[in-house]
Amino acid sequence: QVQLVESGGGLVQPGGSLRLSCAASGSIFSFTSMGWYRQAPGKERELVARITRVGGINYPDSVMGRFTISRDNAKNTVYLQMNNLKPEDTAVYQCNAFTAAYDYWGQGTQVTVSS
């Protein structure tokens, strides 16, 4: 059973930065892709960033140029660097690991952007 554990969330002022980490219990290279999703109150969960096994990356327009996803295969960890944060980035951020057989999810970490 794969476990994903997120960390790094918190309260930050608009314009600030946070780095989220997602540590996997197994080799992240075994996953077809890994990504970050977020869900704000009253809204649907949305993709924030995704990185494939071969290094392909995609972001939605809402975070393009501000967020950066990366991974450290040796540490089985995926990161999300978030810069120039805005109040609308406030949400619970979840890590996802995708395979053809199953989707794995972390428990989520709260990010709050407020002055």
Short mmCIF file of C-alpha atoms in Angstrom, two decimals:
data_model
loop_
_atom_site.label_atom_id
_atom_site.label_comp_id
_atom_site.label_asym_id
_atom_site.label_seq_id
_atom_site.Cartn_x
_atom_site.Cartn_y
_atom_site.Cartn_z
CA GLN A 1 0.00 0.00 0.00
CA VAL A 2 1.46 3.31 -1.09
CA GLN A 3 1.30 6.22 1.31
CA LEU A 4 1.70 9.86 0.36
CA VAL A 5 2.44 12.39 3.09
CA GLU A 6 2.24 16.10 2.36
CA SER A 7 3.88 18.85 4.35
CA GLY A 8 4.71 22.52 4.02
CA GLY A 9 1.33 24.16 4.10
CA GLY A 10 0.48 27.12 6.27
CA LEU A 11 -0.55 30.74 6.40
CA VAL A 12 1.22 33.20 4.11
CA GLN A 13 0.59 36.77 3.06
CA PRO A 14 -0.31 37.64 -0.53
CA GLY A 15 2.82 37.72 -2.64
CA GLY A 16 4.57 35.25 -0.40
CA SER A 17 5.92 31.78 -1.11
CA LEU A 18 5.54 28.25 0.19
CA ARG A 19 7.04 24.94 -0.79
CA LEU A 20 4.96 21.81 -0.41
CA SER A 21 6.50 18.36 -0.17
CA CYS A 22 4.96 14.98 -0.89
CA ALA A 23 6.89 12.02 0.42
CA ALA A 24 5.95 8.61 -0.98
CA SER A 25 6.45 5.32 0.83
CA GLY A 26 7.66 3.68 -2.38
CA SER A 27 9.62 4.58 -5.47
CA ILE A 28 7.99 7.50 -7.25
CA PHE A 29 9.49 6.27 -10.48
CA SER A 30 6.92 3.47 -10.40
CA PHE A 31 4.11 5.96 -10.92
CA THR A 32 3.01 7.02 -14.35
CA SER A 33 2.70 10.55 -13.06
CA MET A 34 2.49 12.54 -9.85
CA GLY A 35 0.65 15.74 -9.29
CA TRP A 36 -0.78 18.30 -6.96
CA TYR A 37 -4.47 19.11 -6.76
CA ARG A 38 -6.32 21.63 -4.66
CA GLN A 39 -9.84 22.09 -3.42
CA ALA A 40 -11.24 25.29 -2.00
CA PRO A 41 -14.47 25.38 0.03
CA GLY A 42 -17.47 25.10 -2.23
CA LYS A 43 -15.38 24.38 -5.30
CA GLU A 44 -14.40 21.28 -7.21
CA ARG A 45 -10.96 19.76 -6.91
CA GLU A 46 -8.64 21.06 -9.62
CA LEU A 47 -5.25 20.09 -10.98
CA VAL A 48 -2.46 22.44 -9.97
CA ALA A 49 0.58 20.72 -11.46
CA ARG A 50 1.57 17.34 -12.84
CA ILE A 51 4.86 15.71 -13.69
CA THR A 52 5.12 12.45 -15.60
CA ARG A 53 7.63 9.65 -15.20
CA VAL A 54 9.53 10.91 -18.22
CA GLY A 55 9.53 14.51 -17.01
CA GLY A 56 6.60 16.02 -18.84
CA ILE A 57 5.02 18.85 -16.87
CA ASN A 58 1.78 20.72 -17.16
CA TYR A 59 0.07 23.52 -15.25
CA PRO A 60 -3.27 25.25 -15.57
CA ASP A 61 -3.22 28.89 -16.63
CA SER A 62 -4.16 29.99 -13.11
CA VAL A 63 -0.74 29.01 -11.70
CA MET A 64 1.48 29.12 -14.79
CA GLY A 65 4.61 31.12 -14.08
CA ARG A 66 4.04 31.10 -10.33
CA PHE A 67 4.12 27.41 -9.37
CA THR A 68 6.84 24.89 -10.12
CA ILE A 69 6.62 21.14 -9.66
CA SER A 70 9.76 19.06 -9.27
CA ARG A 71 10.79 15.70 -7.98
CA ASP A 72 13.70 14.00 -6.26
CA ASN A 73 13.67 10.33 -7.21
CA ALA A 74 16.34 9.49 -4.65
CA LYS A 75 14.15 10.87 -1.85
CA ASN A 76 10.87 9.63 -3.35
CA THR A 77 9.55 13.14 -2.96
CA VAL A 78 7.69 15.56 -5.17
CA TYR A 79 7.72 19.28 -4.48
CA LEU A 80 5.50 22.20 -5.35
CA GLN A 81 7.16 25.59 -5.15
CA MET A 82 4.50 28.29 -4.98
CA ASN A 83 5.50 31.91 -5.51
CA ASN A 84 3.53 35.14 -5.67
CA LEU A 85 0.65 33.52 -3.83
CA LYS A 86 -2.79 35.04 -4.11
CA PRO A 87 -5.84 34.79 -1.84
CA GLU A 88 -7.53 32.66 -4.50
CA ASP A 89 -4.80 30.05 -4.02
CA THR A 90 -6.26 29.28 -0.60
CA ALA A 91 -7.25 25.62 -0.54
CA VAL A 92 -6.39 22.16 0.71
CA TYR A 93 -3.59 20.84 -1.47
CA GLN A 94 -3.37 17.11 -2.09
CA CYS A 95 -0.66 15.01 -3.60
CA ASN A 96 -1.63 12.40 -6.18
CA ALA A 97 0.22 9.43 -7.62
CA PHE A 98 -1.28 7.86 -10.72
CA THR A 99 -0.86 4.41 -12.15
CA ALA A 100 -2.99 2.54 -14.67
CA ALA A 101 -4.33 0.41 -11.85
CA TYR A 102 -4.91 2.92 -9.10
CA ASP A 103 -4.90 6.54 -7.95
CA TYR A 104 -3.19 7.28 -4.64
CA TRP A 105 -3.96 10.38 -2.58
CA GLY A 106 -2.36 12.06 0.37
CA GLN A 107 -4.33 13.47 3.27
CA GLY A 108 -3.88 17.06 2.16
CA THR A 109 -2.26 20.17 3.57
CA GLN A 110 -3.95 23.51 4.10
CA VAL A 111 -2.62 26.59 2.34
CA THR A 112 -4.12 29.91 3.39
CA VAL A 113 -3.17 33.15 1.68
CA SER A 114 -4.35 36.12 3.66
CA SER A 115 -3.14 39.42 5.02
#
